[in-house]
Coordinates of C-alpha atoms and ligand atoms in Angstrom, one line a residue:
M1362 CA -48.2 -39.4 3.7
V1363 CA -51.2 -41.5 4.7
G1364 CA -50.0 -42.0 8.2
D1365 CA -50.3 -38.3 9.0
M1366 CA -53.9 -38.2 8.0
S1367 CA -56.7 -39.1 10.4
A1368 CA -59.8 -40.8 8.9
E1369 CA -61.8 -37.7 9.3
E1370 CA -59.4 -35.6 7.3
M1371 CA -59.6 -37.8 4.2
P1372 CA -61.3 -36.4 1.2
G1373 CA -65.0 -37.0 0.9
D1374 CA -65.3 -38.9 4.3
M1375 CA -63.1 -41.7 3.1
T1376 CA -60.8 -43.8 5.0
D1377 CA -58.3 -46.5 3.9
G1378 CA -56.8 -49.9 4.6
F1379 CA -54.0 -48.5 6.8
H1380 CA -56.5 -46.8 9.2
L1381 CA -58.8 -49.8 9.2
V1382 CA -56.1 -52.2 10.2
V1383 CA -55.0 -50.0 13.1
E1384 CA -58.6 -49.4 14.2
A1385 CA -59.4 -53.1 14.0
L1386 CA -56.4 -54.1 16.1
K1387 CA -57.1 -51.4 18.7
L1388 CA -60.8 -52.4 18.8
N1389 CA -59.6 -55.9 19.8
G1390 CA -57.2 -54.7 22.5
V1391 CA -54.0 -55.2 20.5
D1392 CA -51.7 -52.7 22.3
T1393 CA -48.3 -53.8 21.0
I1394 CA -46.8 -54.7 17.7
Y1395 CA -43.3 -56.3 17.1
G1396 CA -41.8 -56.0 13.6
V1397 CA -39.4 -54.8 11.0
A1398 CA -40.3 -51.8 8.8
G1399 CA -40.2 -51.7 5.0
I1400 CA -42.4 -51.7 1.9
P1401 CA -45.4 -52.0 2.1
I1402 CA -46.0 -51.7 5.9
T1403 CA -43.9 -48.6 6.9
D1404 CA -46.8 -46.2 6.9
L1405 CA -48.9 -48.8 8.7
L1406 CA -46.4 -49.0 11.5
R1407 CA -46.1 -45.2 11.7
L1408 CA -49.9 -44.9 11.9
A1409 CA -50.1 -47.6 14.6
Q1410 CA -47.6 -45.9 16.7
A1411 CA -49.3 -42.5 16.2
E1412 CA -52.6 -44.1 17.3
G1413 CA -51.1 -45.2 20.6
I1414 CA -50.0 -48.8 19.8
R1415 CA -46.6 -49.6 21.2
Y1416 CA -44.2 -50.6 18.5
F1417 CA -41.0 -52.5 19.0
G1418 CA -38.7 -52.4 15.9
F1419 CA -36.3 -55.3 15.6
R1420 CA -33.2 -56.1 13.6
H1421 CA -34.5 -59.4 12.3
E1422 CA -38.1 -60.6 11.8
Q1423 CA -37.4 -63.9 13.5
S1424 CA -36.8 -62.2 16.8
A1425 CA -39.8 -59.9 16.3
G1426 CA -41.9 -63.0 15.8
N1427 CA -40.5 -64.7 18.8
A1428 CA -41.3 -61.7 20.9
A1429 CA -44.8 -61.7 19.7
A1430 CA -45.1 -65.4 20.3
I1431 CA -43.9 -65.3 23.9
A1432 CA -46.1 -62.2 24.5
G1433 CA -49.0 -64.4 23.4
Y1434 CA -48.0 -67.2 25.7
L1435 CA -47.7 -64.9 28.7
T1436 CA -50.9 -63.0 28.1
Q1437 CA -53.3 -65.5 26.4
K1438 CA -53.8 -62.7 23.8
P1439 CA -52.2 -63.3 20.4
G1440 CA -48.9 -61.4 20.0
V1441 CA -48.8 -59.5 16.7
C1442 CA -45.8 -59.3 14.5
M1443 CA -45.6 -57.3 11.2
T1444 CA -43.2 -58.0 8.4
V1445 CA -42.5 -56.9 4.8
S1446 CA -43.1 -59.2 1.9
A1447 CA -41.2 -62.3 0.8
P1448 CA -37.9 -62.4 2.7
G1449 CA -39.2 -60.5 5.7
F1450 CA -42.2 -62.7 5.7
L1451 CA -40.1 -65.9 5.5
N1452 CA -37.8 -64.7 8.4
G1453 CA -40.9 -64.2 10.5
M1454 CA -42.3 -67.6 9.5
V1455 CA -39.7 -69.5 11.6
A1456 CA -41.2 -67.8 14.6
L1457 CA -44.8 -68.4 13.5
A1458 CA -44.0 -72.1 12.9
N1459 CA -42.3 -72.3 16.3
A1460 CA -45.3 -70.6 17.9
T1461 CA -47.7 -73.2 16.3
T1462 CA -45.5 -76.0 17.4
N1463 CA -45.4 -74.7 21.0
C1464 CA -49.2 -73.9 21.0
F1465 CA -48.6 -70.1 21.5
P1466 CA -51.1 -67.7 20.1
M1467 CA -49.6 -65.3 17.6
I1468 CA -50.5 -63.5 14.4
L1469 CA -48.0 -62.8 11.7
I1470 CA -49.2 -60.0 9.5
S1471 CA -47.2 -59.5 6.3
G1472 CA -47.6 -57.1 3.5
S1473 CA -47.6 -58.7 0.1
S1474 CA -46.9 -57.7 -3.5
D1475 CA -49.3 -57.2 -6.4
R1476 CA -51.5 -60.4 -6.7
A1477 CA -51.8 -60.1 -10.5
I1478 CA -48.1 -60.1 -10.9
V1479 CA -47.4 -62.7 -8.2
D1480 CA -50.0 -65.1 -9.6
L1481 CA -48.5 -64.9 -13.1
E1482 CA -45.0 -65.1 -11.7
Q1483 CA -44.1 -61.9 -13.6
G1484 CA -41.3 -60.9 -11.2
D1485 CA -42.5 -58.2 -8.7
Y1486 CA -40.4 -56.6 -6.0
E1487 CA -40.3 -59.2 -3.2
E1488 CA -42.7 -61.5 -5.1
M1489 CA -44.0 -64.6 -3.3
D1490 CA -47.2 -66.5 -2.9
Q1491 CA -47.0 -66.0 0.9
L1492 CA -50.4 -67.4 1.7
A1493 CA -49.4 -70.7 0.2
A1494 CA -46.0 -70.7 1.8
A1495 CA -47.5 -70.0 5.3
R1496 CA -50.3 -72.5 5.2
P1497 CA -48.4 -75.7 6.1
Y1498 CA -46.7 -74.1 9.1
A1499 CA -49.5 -72.1 10.6
K1500 CA -52.6 -73.1 12.5
A1501 CA -54.6 -71.0 10.0
A1502 CA -53.7 -68.7 7.1
Y1503 CA -55.9 -66.0 5.6
R1504 CA -55.6 -63.2 3.0
I1505 CA -57.5 -60.0 3.0
N1506 CA -58.3 -59.0 -0.6
R1507 CA -60.7 -56.1 -0.1
P1508 CA -60.6 -53.2 2.4
Q1509 CA -64.1 -54.0 3.6
D1510 CA -62.8 -57.4 4.8
I1511 CA -60.1 -56.0 7.1
G1512 CA -62.4 -56.1 10.1
I1513 CA -63.6 -59.7 9.6
G1514 CA -60.1 -60.8 8.6
I1515 CA -58.5 -59.6 11.8
A1516 CA -61.3 -61.0 13.8
R1517 CA -60.8 -64.4 12.2
A1518 CA -57.1 -64.3 12.9
I1519 CA -57.6 -63.4 16.5
R1520 CA -60.1 -66.2 17.1
A1521 CA -58.1 -68.8 15.2
A1522 CA -54.9 -67.9 17.2
S1523 CA -56.4 -68.0 20.6
S1524 CA -59.3 -70.5 20.7
G1525 CA -59.0 -74.2 21.3
R1526 CA -55.3 -75.2 21.0
P1527 CA -53.6 -71.9 20.5
G1528 CA -51.2 -71.4 17.6
G1529 CA -49.7 -69.2 14.9
V1530 CA -52.0 -67.5 12.4
Y1531 CA -50.8 -65.9 9.2
L1532 CA -52.6 -62.9 7.8
D1533 CA -51.7 -61.6 4.4
L1534 CA -52.4 -58.0 3.7
T1535 CA -51.9 -57.0 0.1
A1536 CA -50.3 -53.6 -0.6
E1537 CA -53.3 -52.8 -2.6
V1538 CA -55.7 -53.3 0.3
L1539 CA -53.6 -51.1 2.6
G1540 CA -53.8 -48.2 0.1
S1541 CA -57.5 -48.7 -0.9
A1542 CA -60.1 -46.2 0.1
L1543 CA -63.4 -46.9 1.7
D1544 CA -66.3 -44.8 2.8
V1545 CA -65.9 -44.0 6.5
E1546 CA -69.4 -45.2 7.5
A1547 CA -69.1 -48.5 5.6
A1548 CA -65.6 -48.9 7.2
K1549 CA -66.9 -48.4 10.7
K1550 CA -69.6 -51.0 10.1
S1551 CA -67.1 -53.5 8.8
L1552 CA -65.1 -53.6 12.0
V1553 CA -65.6 -56.6 14.3
K1554 CA -64.9 -56.8 18.0
V1555 CA -64.3 -60.4 18.8
V1556 CA -66.6 -61.6 21.6
D1557 CA -65.0 -64.3 23.9
P1558 CA -62.1 -65.2 21.6
A1559 CA -61.1 -68.3 23.6
P1560 CA -64.3 -69.6 25.0
P1561 CA -64.0 -72.1 27.9
Q1562 CA -64.4 -75.7 26.8
P1563 CA -65.7 -77.6 29.8
P1564 CA -65.1 -81.4 29.8
A1565 CA -67.8 -84.0 29.7
L1566 CA -68.8 -85.0 33.3
E1567 CA -68.4 -88.7 32.3
A1568 CA -64.8 -88.0 31.2
V1569 CA -64.0 -86.3 34.5
R1570 CA -65.5 -89.2 36.5
R1571 CA -63.6 -91.8 34.5
A1572 CA -60.3 -89.9 35.1
F1573 CA -61.1 -89.4 38.8
D1574 CA -61.8 -93.1 39.3
L1575 CA -58.5 -94.1 37.8
L1576 CA -56.6 -91.5 39.9
A1577 CA -58.4 -92.5 43.1
N1578 CA -57.7 -96.1 42.6
A1579 CA -54.0 -95.6 41.8
Q1580 CA -51.4 -96.7 44.2
R1581 CA -48.6 -94.8 42.5
P1582 CA -50.1 -91.8 40.9
L1583 CA -48.1 -89.0 39.2
V1584 CA -49.2 -85.7 37.7
I1585 CA -47.1 -84.3 34.8
L1586 CA -47.6 -80.6 34.2
G1587 CA -46.8 -79.2 30.8
K1588 CA -46.6 -75.7 29.3
G1589 CA -50.3 -76.0 28.4
A1590 CA -51.0 -76.1 32.1
A1591 CA -48.9 -73.0 32.6
Y1592 CA -50.6 -71.3 29.6
A1593 CA -54.1 -72.0 31.1
Q1594 CA -53.4 -69.7 34.1
A1595 CA -55.2 -72.1 36.4
D1596 CA -52.3 -72.0 38.9
K1597 CA -54.3 -72.0 42.1
Q1598 CA -56.7 -74.7 41.0
I1599 CA -53.9 -77.0 39.9
R1600 CA -51.8 -76.4 43.0
E1601 CA -54.8 -77.0 45.3
F1602 CA -55.7 -80.2 43.6
I1603 CA -52.2 -81.6 43.9
E1604 CA -51.9 -80.6 47.5
K1605 CA -55.3 -81.9 48.5
T1606 CA -54.7 -85.3 46.9
G1607 CA -51.1 -85.4 48.1
M1608 CA -49.8 -86.7 44.7
P1609 CA -46.3 -86.2 43.4
F1610 CA -45.9 -83.9 40.4
L1611 CA -43.3 -83.4 37.7
P1612 CA -43.2 -80.1 35.8
M1613 CA -42.0 -80.0 32.2
S1614 CA -39.5 -77.3 31.6
M1615 CA -41.8 -74.3 31.0
A1616 CA -44.3 -75.6 33.6
K1617 CA -41.8 -75.1 36.4
G1618 CA -43.1 -72.7 38.9
I1619 CA -46.9 -73.6 38.7
L1620 CA -45.9 -75.1 42.0
P1621 CA -42.6 -73.9 43.3
D1622 CA -39.6 -76.2 42.5
D1623 CA -38.9 -76.7 46.2
H1624 CA -42.4 -77.9 46.8
P1625 CA -42.3 -81.1 48.9
Q1626 CA -44.5 -83.0 46.4
S1627 CA -42.2 -82.2 43.5
A1628 CA -40.7 -85.5 42.1
A1629 CA -38.3 -83.6 39.8
A1630 CA -35.2 -84.9 41.6
A1631 CA -36.5 -88.5 41.2
R1632 CA -37.9 -88.1 37.7
S1633 CA -36.9 -91.4 36.2
Y1634 CA -38.0 -93.3 39.2
A1635 CA -41.4 -91.6 39.4
I1636 CA -42.0 -92.0 35.6
G1637 CA -40.8 -95.6 35.5
N1638 CA -42.8 -96.7 38.6
A1639 CA -46.1 -94.7 38.4
D1640 CA -49.2 -96.9 37.8
V1641 CA -51.4 -94.0 36.8
V1642 CA -50.1 -90.8 35.2
M1643 CA -52.2 -87.7 34.7
L1644 CA -50.8 -85.5 31.8
V1645 CA -52.0 -82.0 32.2
G1646 CA -51.3 -79.8 29.1
A1647 CA -48.2 -81.9 28.2
R1648 CA -47.8 -84.0 25.0
L1649 CA -46.3 -87.5 25.0
N1650 CA -43.7 -86.3 22.5
W1651 CA -39.9 -86.8 22.4
L1652 CA -39.6 -84.7 25.5
L1653 CA -41.4 -87.5 27.4
S1654 CA -39.8 -90.3 25.4
H1655 CA -43.2 -90.8 23.6
G1656 CA -44.4 -92.6 26.8
R1657 CA -42.5 -95.7 25.8
P1658 CA -40.1 -98.1 27.5
P1659 CA -37.4 -98.1 28.8
L1660 CA -38.2 -94.8 30.6
W1661 CA -41.9 -95.8 30.9
S1662 CA -43.5 -99.0 32.1
E1663 CA -45.7 -101.0 29.7
G1664 CA -48.4 -101.2 32.4
T1665 CA -48.7 -97.5 33.2
R1666 CA -52.2 -96.1 32.6
F1667 CA -52.7 -92.6 31.4
I1668 CA -55.2 -89.8 32.0
Q1669 CA -54.7 -86.9 29.5
V1670 CA -56.1 -83.5 30.1
D1671 CA -55.9 -81.5 26.8
I1672 CA -57.9 -79.1 24.8
S1673 CA -57.1 -80.8 21.6
P1674 CA -59.1 -84.1 21.0
T1675 CA -56.6 -85.4 18.4
E1676 CA -53.7 -85.2 20.9
I1677 CA -55.3 -88.2 22.7
D1678 CA -53.8 -91.6 21.8
S1679 CA -51.0 -89.9 19.8
N1680 CA -48.3 -92.1 21.1
R1681 CA -49.9 -94.4 23.7
A1682 CA -53.3 -95.6 24.5
I1683 CA -55.0 -93.1 26.9
A1684 CA -57.3 -94.8 29.4
A1685 CA -59.0 -91.7 30.5
P1686 CA -59.0 -88.7 28.1
V1687 CA -60.4 -85.5 29.4
V1688 CA -60.8 -83.1 26.6
G1689 CA -61.4 -79.5 27.7
D1690 CA -59.6 -76.5 28.8
I1691 CA -57.5 -77.0 31.9
R1692 CA -59.2 -74.3 34.0
S1693 CA -62.7 -75.9 33.5
V1694 CA -61.3 -79.4 33.9
F1695 CA -59.8 -78.6 37.3
F1696 CA -63.0 -76.9 38.3
A1697 CA -64.8 -80.2 37.6
L1698 CA -62.0 -82.2 39.3
H1699 CA -62.3 -80.1 42.4
A1700 CA -66.0 -80.7 42.6
T1701 CA -65.5 -84.4 42.4
L1702 CA -62.6 -84.3 44.9
A1703 CA -64.8 -82.4 47.4
M1704 CA -67.4 -85.2 47.1
S1705 CA -64.7 -87.9 47.4
L1706 CA -63.2 -86.4 50.5
S1707 CA -66.5 -86.2 52.3
P1708 CA -67.6 -89.4 54.1
K1709 CA -71.2 -88.1 54.2
V1710 CA -71.4 -87.7 50.4
R1711 CA -69.7 -91.1 49.8
E1712 CA -72.4 -92.7 51.9
T1713 CA -75.1 -91.4 49.6
L1714 CA -73.1 -91.6 46.4
P1715 CA -71.0 -94.8 46.7
Q1716 CA -69.9 -94.6 43.1
V1717 CA -67.6 -91.7 44.1
P1718 CA -64.3 -93.4 45.2
E1719 CA -62.3 -92.1 48.1
M1720 CA -59.1 -90.3 47.1
K1721 CA -56.5 -91.7 49.5
R1722 CA -53.0 -90.4 50.0
Q1723 CA -50.3 -92.9 48.9
A1724 CA -47.8 -92.4 51.8
A1725 CA -45.5 -95.4 50.8
W1726 CA -45.1 -94.1 47.3
M1727 CA -44.4 -90.5 48.5
D1728 CA -41.9 -91.9 51.0
E1729 CA -40.0 -93.9 48.3
I1730 CA -39.9 -90.8 46.0
G1731 CA -38.7 -88.7 48.9
K1732 CA -35.8 -91.1 49.6
R1733 CA -34.7 -91.1 46.0
K1734 CA -35.0 -87.4 45.8
Q1735 CA -32.8 -87.0 48.9
R1736 CA -30.1 -89.3 47.4
N1737 CA -30.1 -87.5 44.1
I1738 CA -30.0 -84.1 45.7
E1739 CA -27.0 -85.1 47.7
R1740 CA -25.3 -86.4 44.6
M1741 CA -26.0 -83.2 42.7
A1742 CA -24.8 -81.1 45.7
A1743 CA -21.3 -82.4 45.3
R1744 CA -21.2 -81.3 41.7
L1745 CA -22.8 -78.0 42.4
N1746 CA -20.5 -77.1 45.2
A1747 CA -17.3 -77.8 43.3
D1748 CA -15.7 -74.6 42.2
P1749 CA -13.4 -75.5 39.3
S1750 CA -11.4 -72.9 37.3
P1751 CA -12.3 -72.1 34.7
M1752 CA -16.0 -72.4 35.5
N1753 CA -18.1 -75.3 34.2
F1754 CA -21.8 -75.4 33.6
S1755 CA -22.8 -76.5 37.1
S1756 CA -20.6 -74.0 38.9
A1757 CA -21.6 -71.1 36.7
L1758 CA -25.3 -71.9 37.0
R1759 CA -24.9 -72.1 40.8
A1760 CA -23.4 -68.5 40.6
V1761 CA -26.4 -67.4 38.5
R1762 CA -28.8 -69.2 40.9
N1763 CA -27.2 -67.4 43.9
A1764 CA -27.9 -64.0 42.2
L1765 CA -31.5 -65.0 41.4
A1766 CA -32.3 -66.5 44.8
T1767 CA -33.8 -63.3 46.2
Q1768 CA -35.5 -62.3 43.0
P1769 CA -38.4 -64.7 42.3
D1770 CA -40.1 -62.3 39.9
V1771 CA -37.2 -62.3 37.4
Y1772 CA -38.2 -64.0 34.1
V1773 CA -35.6 -66.6 32.9
V1774 CA -35.0 -67.2 29.2
N1775 CA -32.8 -70.2 28.5
E1776 CA -31.4 -71.7 25.3
G1777 CA -28.3 -73.7 24.3
A1778 CA -27.6 -77.4 24.7
N1779 CA -25.7 -77.9 27.9
T1780 CA -26.7 -74.4 29.1
L1781 CA -30.3 -75.4 28.6
D1782 CA -30.1 -78.9 30.1
F1783 CA -28.1 -77.9 33.2
G1784 CA -30.1 -74.6 33.5
R1785 CA -33.4 -76.4 33.6
N1786 CA -32.2 -78.5 36.5
I1787 CA -30.2 -76.0 38.5
I1788 CA -32.3 -72.8 38.2
D1789 CA -35.3 -73.3 40.5
M1790 CA -38.5 -71.5 39.6
D1791 CA -40.9 -70.1 42.2
Q1792 CA -43.6 -68.6 40.0
P1793 CA -45.6 -69.8 37.0
R1794 CA -44.7 -68.9 33.4
H1795 CA -41.4 -67.4 34.4
R1796 CA -39.2 -69.9 32.6
L1797 CA -39.2 -69.5 28.8
D1798 CA -37.0 -71.7 26.7
S1799 CA -36.3 -73.6 23.5
G1800 CA -39.5 -75.6 24.0
T1801 CA -40.9 -78.3 21.8
W1802 CA -38.5 -78.0 18.9
G1803 CA -35.4 -77.4 21.0
V1804 CA -34.9 -74.4 18.8
M1805 CA -32.0 -71.9 18.9
G1806 CA -32.7 -68.3 18.3
I1807 CA -35.6 -67.5 20.7
G1808 CA -33.3 -65.9 23.2
M1809 CA -33.4 -62.1 22.6
G1810 CA -36.9 -62.2 21.1
Y1811 CA -38.4 -64.0 24.1
A1812 CA -36.4 -61.7 26.5
I1813 CA -37.7 -58.5 24.7
G1814 CA -41.3 -59.9 24.5
A1815 CA -41.3 -60.9 28.2
A1816 CA -39.9 -57.5 29.3
A1817 CA -42.4 -55.7 27.1
V1818 CA -45.5 -57.3 28.4
T1819 CA -44.5 -57.8 32.0
G1820 CA -42.3 -54.8 32.7
K1821 CA -40.2 -57.2 34.9
P1822 CA -36.5 -57.9 34.7
V1823 CA -35.4 -60.7 32.4
V1824 CA -32.3 -62.8 32.6
A1825 CA -31.4 -64.6 29.4
I1826 CA -29.1 -67.6 30.0
E1827 CA -27.5 -68.3 26.7
G1828 CA -25.1 -70.8 25.2
D1829 CA -22.5 -68.8 23.1
S1830 CA -23.8 -70.5 19.9
A1831 CA -27.4 -70.0 20.9
F1832 CA -26.8 -66.3 21.5
G1833 CA -25.5 -65.8 18.0
F1834 CA -28.8 -66.6 16.4
S1835 CA -30.4 -63.4 17.8
G1836 CA -27.4 -61.5 19.2
M1837 CA -28.0 -58.3 17.1
E1838 CA -31.1 -57.7 19.1
I1839 CA -28.9 -56.4 21.9
E1840 CA -29.2 -53.1 20.1
T1841 CA -33.0 -53.4 20.3
I1842 CA -32.7 -54.1 24.0
C1843 CA -30.5 -51.0 24.5
R1844 CA -32.6 -48.8 22.2
Y1845 CA -35.7 -49.5 24.3
E1846 CA -33.7 -49.5 27.6
L1847 CA -35.2 -52.9 28.6
P1848 CA -34.3 -54.5 31.9
V1849 CA -32.7 -57.5 30.2
V1850 CA -29.5 -59.1 31.4
T1851 CA -27.9 -61.6 29.0
V1852 CA -25.5 -64.1 30.4
I1853 CA -23.5 -65.9 27.8
F1854 CA -22.0 -69.2 28.7
N1855 CA -18.9 -68.9 26.6
N1856 CA -17.1 -72.1 26.0
N1857 CA -15.9 -71.3 22.4
G1858 CA -18.3 -73.5 20.5
V1859 CA -21.5 -75.3 19.7
Y1860 CA -21.7 -77.6 22.7
R1861 CA -18.0 -77.2 23.5
G1862 CA -14.8 -75.6 22.2
D1863 CA -12.0 -77.0 20.0
A1864 CA -8.7 -78.1 21.4
P1865 CA -6.2 -75.2 21.8
G1866 CA -4.3 -74.6 18.5
S1867 CA -6.4 -76.9 16.4
A1868 CA -8.2 -75.7 13.2
Y1869 CA -11.9 -74.8 13.7
S1870 CA -14.1 -77.8 13.6
P1871 CA -17.8 -77.7 12.5
T1872 CA -18.7 -77.0 16.1
G1873 CA -16.0 -74.5 16.9
L1874 CA -16.5 -70.8 17.5
L1875 CA -14.0 -68.0 17.9
R1876 CA -11.8 -68.7 20.9
D1877 CA -12.1 -66.3 23.8
A1878 CA -14.6 -63.9 22.1
R1879 CA -15.3 -60.8 24.2
Y1880 CA -19.1 -60.8 23.8
E1881 CA -19.5 -58.1 26.4
K1882 CA -18.0 -55.5 24.0
I1883 CA -21.1 -55.9 21.8
I1884 CA -23.4 -54.3 24.4
E1885 CA -20.8 -51.6 25.1
A1886 CA -21.1 -50.5 21.5
F1887 CA -24.8 -49.7 22.2
G1888 CA -24.3 -48.0 25.6
G1889 CA -25.2 -51.0 27.8
A1890 CA -23.1 -52.5 30.6
G1891 CA -20.7 -55.3 29.7
Y1892 CA -19.1 -57.7 32.2
H1893 CA -16.4 -60.2 31.8
A1894 CA -16.8 -62.9 34.5
T1895 CA -14.2 -65.6 34.9
D1896 CA -15.1 -67.0 38.3
T1897 CA -18.2 -67.8 40.3
P1898 CA -18.0 -64.8 42.8
G1899 CA -17.4 -62.5 39.8
L1900 CA -20.4 -63.9 38.0
T1901 CA -22.8 -63.6 41.0
K1902 CA -21.6 -60.1 41.6
A1903 CA -22.0 -59.0 38.0
L1904 CA -25.5 -60.4 37.7
S1905 CA -26.6 -58.9 41.0
E1906 CA -25.2 -55.6 40.0
A1907 CA -26.7 -55.7 36.5
L1908 CA -30.2 -56.7 37.9
A1909 CA -30.0 -53.9 40.5
S1910 CA -29.3 -51.3 37.8
G1911 CA -32.5 -52.3 35.9
K1912 CA -30.6 -51.5 32.7
P1913 CA -29.5 -53.6 29.7
A1914 CA -26.4 -55.6 30.5
L1915 CA -24.4 -58.5 29.0
I1916 CA -22.2 -60.8 31.0
N1917 CA -19.6 -62.9 29.2
A1918 CA -19.3 -65.9 31.6
V1919 CA -16.1 -67.7 30.6
I1920 CA -16.6 -71.5 30.8
D1921 CA -14.1 -74.3 30.4
P1922 CA -14.0 -75.1 26.6
T1923 CA -13.8 -78.8 27.4
A1924 CA -17.0 -78.6 29.6
G1925 CA -20.2 -79.8 28.0
T1926 CA -21.2 -82.8 26.0
E1927 CA -22.2 -83.0 22.3
S1928 CA -25.9 -82.2 22.1
G1929 CA -26.2 -81.9 25.9
H1930 CA -28.6 -84.5 27.3
I1931 CA -29.9 -85.7 23.8
Q1932 CA -26.7 -87.1 22.4
S1933 CA -28.5 -90.3 21.6
L1934 CA -30.6 -88.5 18.9
N1935 CA -27.5 -88.0 16.7
P1936 CA -27.7 -90.6 13.9
R1937 CA -24.9 -93.2 14.0
S1938 CA -23.4 -94.7 10.9
A1939 CA -24.9 -98.2 10.4
V1940 CA -21.6 -99.2 8.6
A1941 CA -19.5 -98.2 11.6
Q1942 CA -21.8 -100.1 13.9
K1943 CA -21.3 -103.3 11.9
K1944 CA -17.6 -103.2 12.2
Ligands
ADP2365 P1 -44.6 -79.5 27.3 O1 -43.6 -79.3 26.2 O2 -44.5 -78.6 28.5 O3 -44.7 -81.0 27.7 P2 -46.6 -79.4 25.2 O4 -46.4 -78.1 24.5 O5 -46.1 -80.7 24.7 O6 -46.1 -79.2 26.7 O7 -48.1 -79.6 25.4 C1 -49.0 -78.5 25.6 C2 -50.4 -79.1 25.4 O8 -51.3 -78.2 26.2 C3 -50.9 -79.1 24.0 O9 -51.2 -80.4 23.7 C4 -52.1 -78.2 24.0 O10 -53.1 -78.7 23.2 C5 -52.5 -78.2 25.4 N1 -53.2 -76.9 25.9 C6 -52.8 -75.7 25.6 N2 -53.6 -74.8 26.2 C7 -54.5 -75.5 26.9 C8 -55.6 -75.2 27.7 N3 -56.0 -74.0 28.0 N4 -56.4 -76.3 28.2 C9 -56.0 -77.6 27.9 N5 -55.0 -77.9 27.2 C10 -54.2 -76.9 26.6
TZD2366 N1 -30.3 -74.4 14.5 C1 -31.5 -74.2 15.2 C2 -32.4 -73.1 14.7 N2 -31.8 -74.9 16.3 C3 -31.0 -75.9 16.7 N3 -31.4 -76.5 17.8 C4 -29.7 -76.1 16.1 C5 -29.4 -75.3 15.0 C6 -28.7 -77.1 16.6 N4 -28.2 -76.8 17.9 C7 -28.7 -77.4 19.0 O1 -29.6 -78.2 19.1 S1 -28.0 -76.8 20.4 C8 -27.0 -75.7 19.5 C9 -27.3 -75.9 18.2 C10 -26.6 -75.1 17.1 C11 -26.1 -74.8 20.2 C12 -25.3 -75.4 21.3 O2 -24.3 -74.7 21.7 P1 -24.4 -73.5 22.8 O3 -24.7 -74.3 24.1 O4 -23.1 -72.8 22.8 O5 -25.5 -72.6 22.5 P2 -23.8 -75.2 25.1 O6 -24.4 -74.9 26.4 O7 -22.4 -74.7 24.9 O8 -24.0 -76.6 24.7

């Protein structure tokens, strides 16, 4: 078996593709691989593990890929997922496409079958033209056809995944390349250590000045932070800029925690008011996509002017005219903004440089936002404080929030429809990059993969708050969580259905799921702790206990089957019959 042989032991000072791939990954600091074993990568995974790379074996490639993607988001280093050919590759592709959509750096490495047979469609085991299949859904896709190209191929993949706008890269490794031999000396020379894989991209001074002018002259400015801002790890610079300018900010879902949710300048509780009335909005690592209603009325005003800070030049003007684009990486942009702000706040500098406008605090605007916030918070409190039986989304999330209140370093994974929408609003975040959710696609199935990836790279506890339908997409990974004894607590909001349950006694509808399923038994089969929580004190107690144990646990939180609305907060996106509307 090749995996048992070191390069030195090979006949005639030869090495092979297996060893070269592992060496190239190690040389570039890849310390973890997520995957599912099989032909032709089993020996590759064995060798990687023997050579000190941590390996997490999953039950399905989609979850392995999701773990790699979120590891990439959290560390700024591409997460690596390895899969077998054709079906394994396609399973992993969902995660790669999702990573690309969300701008997470990830590399999917798949073994592939004999090129000669694949290209003539002669019917090989797991035959597929994987490179062609991957290309439309990846930021970049490459194939390594010769062992001497392994070093450069992996280098290209790392750079493509992490530089500029990060994304998913597909790397095709033919079975033949893995088994091919190469002279040790030539092999050594062929390895490439990537220098500066994601170089800073400072903005043009003129662009920064243009944006600053617009911001300083705004009466009702608003900063919107997206997950690109969280990814950039410029937390301190962003926070200080917002605090020094006194502007309100709105975090997108995964940007919660760059500034804590209870920050006095957060406009989250007055979101529609702030968006609808701002005269200048600065988007920081947030796209004007469906999650921001494309920047269009009725949520937005026609007259609002935009500053957009983004690393991708083609993102600018994607939905609305951007008055002040600032193309660059967020860290460098905020460095430049701070320099301009320091000048702006100094009367002495302004005397000598009158073109630098004074940044004034907009007290009336902040007061108005504050009043709306207060009103909305009071309204929400009534809903949150109710304690219906069975629990509903608000009360169950309050119970979860109470258990998390003293544990700011817990990572929160969240998916579902109502579970996601209510969860985003009710679970406050205190630290950056600690909320990981369905993201740009609103995809189901990220739950267990993200939870495992987050636990793997941070070593911190993770709470996955899952709709019962959402959980099903990756539920078998509970075994993976138990096998690696990861500190992941999964809370299932069980209301017997996609969005909600069917009426008692009725046949199962397209959205119905088994009534009163005992999900907690799943984890018990694997030696984890299962809880059945039917009220809020029970849910808080179960979650506190599970977190204190530091061990895998699953809480089946029983929610009223009538709670929840179809599609959560995005019901309007369901197409309506034009015929029915005419009637
Ligand atoms: P959200 O869903 O939170 O609104 P999006 O995923 O829509 O956020 O937007 C993220 C944006 O951040 C993308 O347009 C991406 O190009 C950008 N981005 C990612 N990393 C950086 C970075 N380091 N500097 C600047 N922009 C970045
Ligand atoms: N498949 C995939 C991959 N992603 C999706 N988003 C969907 C299907 C459709 N879908 C949603 O948009 S939310 C959802 C599905 C199936 C599940 C909602 O039910 P839930 O959550 O039990 O997870 P709530 O909290 O009960 O609404």
